[in-house]
Coordinates of C-alpha atoms in Angstrom, one line a residue:
M1 CA 109.1 138.7 80.7
T2 CA 112.7 137.4 80.5
I3 CA 113.6 134.0 81.9
D4 CA 115.6 135.7 84.7
A5 CA 112.7 137.9 85.6
E6 CA 110.3 134.9 85.5
V7 CA 112.4 132.8 87.9
E8 CA 112.9 135.8 90.2
R9 CA 109.1 136.0 90.4
Q10 CA 108.8 132.3 91.1
V11 CA 111.5 132.2 93.8
V12 CA 111.3 135.5 95.7
A13 CA 114.1 136.6 98.1
E14 CA 113.8 139.2 100.8
N15 CA 116.1 140.3 103.6
R16 CA 114.1 140.4 106.8
D17 CA 116.5 141.9 109.4
G18 CA 119.4 139.6 108.5
T19 CA 117.2 136.6 107.7
L20 CA 116.9 135.7 104.0
L21 CA 113.3 134.8 103.5
V22 CA 112.9 132.8 100.3
T23 CA 109.4 132.1 99.0
L24 CA 108.4 129.6 96.3
N25 CA 105.9 131.6 94.3
R26 CA 104.2 129.5 91.8
P27 CA 100.8 128.8 93.5
E28 CA 99.0 128.0 90.2
R29 CA 101.3 124.9 90.1
L30 CA 101.2 124.3 93.9
N31 CA 104.7 125.8 93.8
A32 CA 106.1 122.8 92.0
W33 CA 109.6 123.5 90.8
N34 CA 111.6 123.2 87.6
A35 CA 115.2 123.5 86.7
P36 CA 115.5 127.3 86.7
M37 CA 113.8 127.5 90.1
R38 CA 116.2 124.9 91.6
A39 CA 119.2 126.8 90.1
R40 CA 118.1 130.0 91.7
L41 CA 117.5 128.4 95.0
V42 CA 121.1 127.0 94.9
S43 CA 122.4 130.4 94.1
L44 CA 120.5 132.0 97.0
I45 CA 121.6 129.4 99.5
N46 CA 125.3 129.7 98.5
G47 CA 125.1 133.5 98.5
A48 CA 123.5 133.6 101.9
N49 CA 126.1 131.2 103.3
S50 CA 129.0 133.5 102.3
D51 CA 127.2 136.8 103.1
P52 CA 128.1 138.1 106.6
A53 CA 125.0 140.3 106.6
I54 CA 122.7 137.2 106.3
R55 CA 122.5 135.3 109.6
A56 CA 119.7 132.8 108.9
F57 CA 117.6 131.4 106.0
V58 CA 113.8 130.7 106.0
L59 CA 112.2 128.8 103.1
T60 CA 108.4 128.9 102.6
G61 CA 105.8 128.8 99.8
T62 CA 103.0 131.0 98.6
G63 CA 99.3 130.2 99.1
P64 CA 97.3 128.2 101.6
R65 CA 97.5 124.8 99.9
A66 CA 101.2 123.9 99.3
F67 CA 104.7 124.6 100.4
C68 CA 105.7 122.8 97.2
A69 CA 104.2 119.9 95.3
G70 CA 107.7 118.7 94.3
Q71 CA 108.9 118.1 90.7
D72 CA 106.9 119.8 88.0
L73 CA 105.5 116.8 86.1
N74 CA 105.2 118.8 82.9
E75 CA 109.0 119.1 83.0
G76 CA 109.6 115.5 84.2
K77 CA 107.5 113.8 81.5
T78 CA 109.9 115.2 78.8
F79 CA 113.0 113.5 80.3
D80 CA 114.9 110.7 78.7
G81 CA 117.6 108.7 80.5
A82 CA 120.4 111.2 79.8
R83 CA 118.3 114.2 81.0
A84 CA 117.3 112.2 84.1
E85 CA 121.0 111.9 85.0
E86 CA 121.5 115.6 84.6
W87 CA 118.4 116.1 86.7
I88 CA 119.9 114.1 89.6
E89 CA 123.0 116.3 89.3
E90 CA 120.8 119.4 89.8
W91 CA 119.4 117.8 93.0
R92 CA 123.0 117.0 94.1
R93 CA 123.8 120.7 93.8
L94 CA 120.7 121.7 95.7
Y95 CA 120.9 119.1 98.5
G96 CA 124.6 119.7 98.7
A97 CA 124.1 123.5 99.1
M98 CA 121.6 122.8 101.9
R99 CA 123.8 120.3 103.7
R100 CA 126.8 122.7 103.6
F101 CA 124.8 125.7 104.8
E102 CA 126.5 126.8 108.0
K103 CA 123.8 129.1 109.4
P104 CA 120.3 128.4 110.7
M105 CA 117.8 127.1 108.0
V106 CA 114.2 127.0 109.0
I107 CA 111.4 125.6 106.8
A108 CA 108.0 127.2 107.1
L109 CA 105.5 124.7 105.8
N110 CA 102.5 126.6 104.7
G111 CA 100.9 123.4 103.2
L112 CA 101.7 120.2 101.4
A113 CA 105.3 119.1 101.0
A114 CA 105.5 116.2 98.5
G115 CA 108.4 114.3 97.0
S116 CA 111.5 116.4 96.5
A117 CA 109.9 119.2 98.5
F118 CA 109.5 116.8 101.4
Q119 CA 113.1 115.8 101.0
T120 CA 114.1 119.5 100.9
A121 CA 112.1 120.2 104.0
L122 CA 113.8 117.4 105.9
L123 CA 117.2 118.9 105.0
G124 CA 116.4 122.1 106.9
D125 CA 117.3 122.4 110.6
I126 CA 113.8 123.1 112.0
R127 CA 110.4 122.7 110.5
V128 CA 107.3 124.6 111.4
G129 CA 103.8 123.6 110.0
H130 CA 100.1 123.7 110.6
A131 CA 97.3 121.1 110.5
G132 CA 97.3 121.2 106.7
S133 CA 101.0 120.6 106.3
R134 CA 100.9 117.0 104.9
M135 CA 104.2 115.5 104.0
G136 CA 105.3 112.4 102.1
Q137 CA 107.1 110.6 99.3
P138 CA 104.6 109.8 96.5
E139 CA 107.1 109.3 93.7
I140 CA 106.1 105.6 93.3
N141 CA 102.6 106.9 92.2
S142 CA 104.3 108.8 89.4
G143 CA 106.4 105.9 88.3
M144 CA 109.6 107.3 89.8
V145 CA 112.2 105.7 92.0
S146 CA 112.6 107.3 95.5
A147 CA 116.4 107.0 95.8
T148 CA 117.3 110.2 97.5
G149 CA 114.0 110.3 99.4
F150 CA 114.6 106.8 100.9
W151 CA 118.1 107.9 102.1
I152 CA 116.8 111.1 103.7
M153 CA 113.9 109.4 105.4
R154 CA 116.1 106.5 106.6
E155 CA 118.4 109.0 108.2
M156 CA 115.6 110.9 109.9
L157 CA 113.1 108.1 110.6
G158 CA 114.7 104.7 110.4
L159 CA 114.6 101.9 107.9
S160 CA 111.2 100.5 108.6
R161 CA 109.3 103.7 108.3
A162 CA 111.3 104.8 105.3
I163 CA 110.4 101.6 103.4
E164 CA 106.7 101.9 104.3
M165 CA 106.5 105.5 103.1
V166 CA 108.4 104.9 99.9
L167 CA 106.4 101.8 98.9
T168 CA 102.9 103.2 99.8
G169 CA 103.6 106.7 98.5
R170 CA 101.2 108.0 101.1
L171 CA 101.1 111.5 102.6
A172 CA 101.4 111.7 106.4
S173 CA 99.1 114.1 108.2
A174 CA 100.7 117.1 110.1
E175 CA 99.7 115.4 113.4
E176 CA 101.6 112.3 112.4
C177 CA 104.6 114.3 111.2
Y178 CA 104.7 116.2 114.5
R179 CA 104.4 112.9 116.5
I180 CA 107.3 111.2 114.7
G181 CA 109.5 114.3 114.9
I182 CA 109.7 115.6 111.4
L183 CA 107.6 118.6 112.2
H184 CA 109.1 120.4 115.2
H185 CA 106.4 123.0 115.7
L186 CA 102.7 122.7 114.9
V187 CA 100.9 126.1 115.0
E188 CA 98.0 127.9 113.5
P189 CA 98.3 128.6 109.7
E190 CA 98.8 132.3 110.2
A191 CA 101.5 131.7 112.8
V192 CA 103.7 129.5 110.6
L193 CA 105.9 132.1 109.0
P194 CA 106.2 134.4 112.1
T195 CA 107.1 131.4 114.2
A196 CA 109.7 130.3 111.6
L197 CA 111.2 133.8 111.5
S198 CA 111.3 134.0 115.3
I199 CA 113.1 130.6 115.5
A200 CA 115.6 131.7 112.8
A201 CA 116.4 134.8 114.8
E202 CA 116.8 132.8 118.0
L203 CA 119.2 130.4 116.3
A204 CA 121.1 133.2 114.7
A205 CA 121.8 134.6 118.2
K206 CA 123.7 131.4 119.2
P207 CA 127.5 131.6 119.2
P208 CA 128.3 131.5 115.5
L209 CA 131.4 129.4 115.5
A210 CA 129.8 126.7 117.6
F211 CA 126.8 126.7 115.3
K212 CA 128.9 126.5 112.2
L213 CA 131.1 123.7 113.6
N214 CA 128.0 121.7 114.6
K215 CA 126.5 122.0 111.2
Q216 CA 129.8 121.0 109.5
R217 CA 129.8 117.9 111.7
F218 CA 126.2 117.0 110.8
C219 CA 127.2 117.2 107.1
A220 CA 130.5 115.3 107.5
A221 CA 128.9 112.4 109.4
T222 CA 126.6 111.6 106.5
Q223 CA 128.7 112.7 103.5
A224 CA 129.8 109.2 102.5
S225 CA 126.2 107.8 102.4
F226 CA 125.0 111.0 100.7
D227 CA 127.6 110.5 97.9
E228 CA 126.6 106.9 97.5
T229 CA 122.9 107.8 97.3
M230 CA 123.4 110.4 94.6
E231 CA 125.4 108.0 92.5
A232 CA 122.7 105.3 93.0
A233 CA 120.0 107.8 92.1
R234 CA 121.7 108.7 88.9
L235 CA 121.9 105.1 87.8
L236 CA 118.4 104.2 88.9
H237 CA 116.7 107.1 87.3
R238 CA 118.7 106.5 84.1
Q239 CA 117.3 103.0 84.0
A240 CA 113.8 104.0 84.8
F241 CA 113.6 106.9 82.3
D242 CA 115.3 104.8 79.6
A243 CA 112.5 102.3 80.1
G244 CA 109.9 105.0 79.8
E245 CA 107.7 104.2 82.7
P246 CA 108.0 107.5 84.6
Q247 CA 107.1 109.6 81.5
R248 CA 104.1 107.4 80.7
V249 CA 102.7 107.5 84.3
M250 CA 103.3 111.2 84.6
G251 CA 101.6 111.8 81.2
E252 CA 98.6 109.7 82.3
F253 CA 98.3 111.6 85.5
L254 CA 98.4 115.0 83.8
N255 CA 95.8 114.0 81.2
K256 CA 93.5 112.9 84.0
A257 CA 94.0 116.2 85.8
R258 CA 92.9 118.3 82.8

């Protein structure tokens, strides 16, 4: 299988009556993503944004356990400081594409959303989950800095809760996520994707210029702090990976998991 064919299998795109349904399809790794998967997702988001035939975007994962477990640690453990800086630029491209997306974006959380997957979910407009849709920022447990995660959580939840979630690395239950407003809809597992598609269609029926201008304003209002955060993330991850702690902790975790 070629690299292109492999990544198309891992990030599946399907037009559902004008809604682009994108599915992270790597269930044997809890849909954890790597650089080719992130690059394909950026391409799909940018393409959908410019395609008049696509009116909305839904992102979900394959399997009952995880929307996405976040960064593939097998990839992350190989980074040095220079690669870590490139890695942050990959996230800048993905998060930037999501922030600039001018149409409805709904996240269908079929299970766990951890680390960068939690951050990605928070950058969507609406989130739908079920009782097993735990969410959180466990980077500290892998020896990693939560630079972008802290910023996104601070914007969504406030400083106090962002600090607590970053430093504990705990995963919040779906019930807690719903109570604090980062899950908008809590439904039965089999209803997650249908509900997300229905919401996407409902939002796509709104006056398109008003929708677009609202989303442009959301992005502009937070652009300066986003840019500062990405620059800080580049420097912090360079420092951490140069020191070697993330690689060591990730390697230890993977060895225990074997």
